[in-house]
Coordinates of C-alpha atoms in Angstrom, one line a residue:
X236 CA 166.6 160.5 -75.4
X237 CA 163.5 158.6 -74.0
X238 CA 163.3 161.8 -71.2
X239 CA 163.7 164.6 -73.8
X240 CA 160.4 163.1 -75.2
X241 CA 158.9 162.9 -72.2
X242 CA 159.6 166.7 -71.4
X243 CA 158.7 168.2 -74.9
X244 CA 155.7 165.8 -74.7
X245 CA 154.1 167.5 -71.1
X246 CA 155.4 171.2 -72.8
X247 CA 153.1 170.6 -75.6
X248 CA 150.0 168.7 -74.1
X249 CA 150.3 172.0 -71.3
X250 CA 150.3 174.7 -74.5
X251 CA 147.4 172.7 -75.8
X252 CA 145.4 173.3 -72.7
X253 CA 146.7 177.2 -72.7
X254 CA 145.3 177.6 -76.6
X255 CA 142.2 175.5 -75.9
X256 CA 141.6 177.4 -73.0
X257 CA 142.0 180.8 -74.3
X258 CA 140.5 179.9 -77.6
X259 CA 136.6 178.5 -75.6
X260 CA 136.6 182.1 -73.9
X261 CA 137.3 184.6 -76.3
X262 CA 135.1 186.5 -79.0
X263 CA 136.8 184.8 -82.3
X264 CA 136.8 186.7 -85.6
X265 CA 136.0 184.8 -88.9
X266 CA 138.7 185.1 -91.5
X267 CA 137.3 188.5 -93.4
X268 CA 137.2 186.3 -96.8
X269 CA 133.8 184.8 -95.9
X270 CA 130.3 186.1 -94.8
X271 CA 130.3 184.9 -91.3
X272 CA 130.9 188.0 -89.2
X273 CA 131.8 186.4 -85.6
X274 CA 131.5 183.5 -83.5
X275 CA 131.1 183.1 -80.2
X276 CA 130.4 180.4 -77.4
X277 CA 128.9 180.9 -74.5
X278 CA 127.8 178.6 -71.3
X279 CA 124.8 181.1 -70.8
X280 CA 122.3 182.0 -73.8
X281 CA 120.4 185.5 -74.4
X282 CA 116.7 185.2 -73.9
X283 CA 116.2 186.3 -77.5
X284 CA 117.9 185.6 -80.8
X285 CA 116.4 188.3 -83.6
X286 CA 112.6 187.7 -82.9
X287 CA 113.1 183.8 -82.2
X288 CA 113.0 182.9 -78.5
X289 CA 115.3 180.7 -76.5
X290 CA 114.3 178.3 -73.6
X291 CA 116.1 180.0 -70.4
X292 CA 117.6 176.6 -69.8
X293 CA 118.9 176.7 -73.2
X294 CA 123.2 176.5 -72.9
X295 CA 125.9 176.1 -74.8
X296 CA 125.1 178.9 -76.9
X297 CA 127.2 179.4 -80.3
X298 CA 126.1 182.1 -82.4
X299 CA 128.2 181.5 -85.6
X300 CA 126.5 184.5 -87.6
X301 CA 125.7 187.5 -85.6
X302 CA 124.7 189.3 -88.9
X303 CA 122.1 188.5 -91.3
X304 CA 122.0 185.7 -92.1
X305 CA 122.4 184.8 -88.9
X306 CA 123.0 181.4 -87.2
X307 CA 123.0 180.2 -83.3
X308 CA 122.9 176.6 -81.7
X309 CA 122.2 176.0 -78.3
X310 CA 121.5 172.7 -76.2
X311 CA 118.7 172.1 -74.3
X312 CA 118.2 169.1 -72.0
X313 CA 114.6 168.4 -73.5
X314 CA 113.6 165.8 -76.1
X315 CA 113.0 166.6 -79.6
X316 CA 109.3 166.8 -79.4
X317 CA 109.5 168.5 -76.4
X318 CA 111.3 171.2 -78.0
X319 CA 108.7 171.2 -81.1
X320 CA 106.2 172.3 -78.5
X321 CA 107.6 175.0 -76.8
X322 CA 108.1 176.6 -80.8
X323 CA 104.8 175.2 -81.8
X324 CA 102.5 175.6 -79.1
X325 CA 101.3 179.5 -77.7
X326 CA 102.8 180.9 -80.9
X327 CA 102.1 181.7 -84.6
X328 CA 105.7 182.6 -85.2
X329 CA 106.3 179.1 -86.7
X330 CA 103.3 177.5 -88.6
X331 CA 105.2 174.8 -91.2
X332 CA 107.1 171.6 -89.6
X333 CA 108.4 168.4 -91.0
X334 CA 110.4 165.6 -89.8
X335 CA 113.5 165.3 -92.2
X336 CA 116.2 162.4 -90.9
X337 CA 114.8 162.4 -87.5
X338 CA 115.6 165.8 -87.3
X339 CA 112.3 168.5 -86.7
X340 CA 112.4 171.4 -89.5
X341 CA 110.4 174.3 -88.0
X342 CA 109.9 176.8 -90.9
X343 CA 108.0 180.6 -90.1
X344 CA 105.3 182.3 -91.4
X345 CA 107.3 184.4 -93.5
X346 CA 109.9 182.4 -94.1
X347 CA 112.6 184.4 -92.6
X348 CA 113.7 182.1 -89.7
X349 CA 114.1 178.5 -89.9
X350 CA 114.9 175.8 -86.8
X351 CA 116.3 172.5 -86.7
X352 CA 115.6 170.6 -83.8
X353 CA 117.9 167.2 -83.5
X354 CA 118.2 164.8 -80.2
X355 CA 121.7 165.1 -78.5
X356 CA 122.7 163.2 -76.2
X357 CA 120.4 163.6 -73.0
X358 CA 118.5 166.4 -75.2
X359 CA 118.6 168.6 -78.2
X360 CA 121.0 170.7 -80.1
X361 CA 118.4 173.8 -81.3
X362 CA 120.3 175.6 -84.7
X363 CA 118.5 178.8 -85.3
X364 CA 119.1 180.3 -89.3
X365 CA 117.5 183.9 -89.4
X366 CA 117.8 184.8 -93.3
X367 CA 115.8 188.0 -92.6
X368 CA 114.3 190.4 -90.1
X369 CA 111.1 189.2 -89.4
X370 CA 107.9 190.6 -92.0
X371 CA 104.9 192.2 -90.5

């Protein structure tokens, strides 16, 4: 009996690595019951999310919400305040910060975008929530 486990055991562990695989590179559909429209991962990250833009060594990318409201996260291997700069500094796009739970809140002039800026690991995890195309 002991080798029947063994067997069934390697069979499963080798379709979990097939799924997980598959799952990591594809273009996944949400469940057409809720809002979000797709999500998809990505090593590599587009230079521009709506009118927000990303670091180019910004990876990792997951946009979870391609449709408004939109959401993305990305990881960049920059510190926190580090991160705060490159929003905050050059541009007027984002005006209103706070620090909430060690965690930068980055709000825009018009309110349509907001960005939370948390340390991971040896850098951040940037979430990007666009509520609305941007207001001249």
């Amino acid at each position: 009996m002991l080798p029947l486990f063994k067997a069934l055991q390697t069979k499963h562990l080798a379709l979990l690595t097939v799924v997980a695989t598959f799952t990591s590179t594809q273009l996944i559909a949400a469940p057409k019951s809720q809002s979000i429209s797709t999500y998809k991962k990505s090593d590599a990250c587009p230079a521009k999310f709506y009118d927000v833009s990303l670091p180019e060594n910004g990876k990792l990318c997951q946009v979870f919400a391609a449709d408004l409201p939109a959401s993305l996260t990305l990881f960049v291997p920059q510190a926190p305040t580090e991160v705060l700069s490159y929003y905050t500094q050059g541009t007027k796009q984002f005006t209103s910060s706070e620090q909430i739970k060690k965690r930068y809140v980055l709000r825009s002039i018009d309110s349509s975008t907001t960005l939370i800026i948390s340390k991971d690991g040896q850098g951040s995890q940037v979430d990007i929530l666009v509520t609305s195309l941007h207001k001249s």
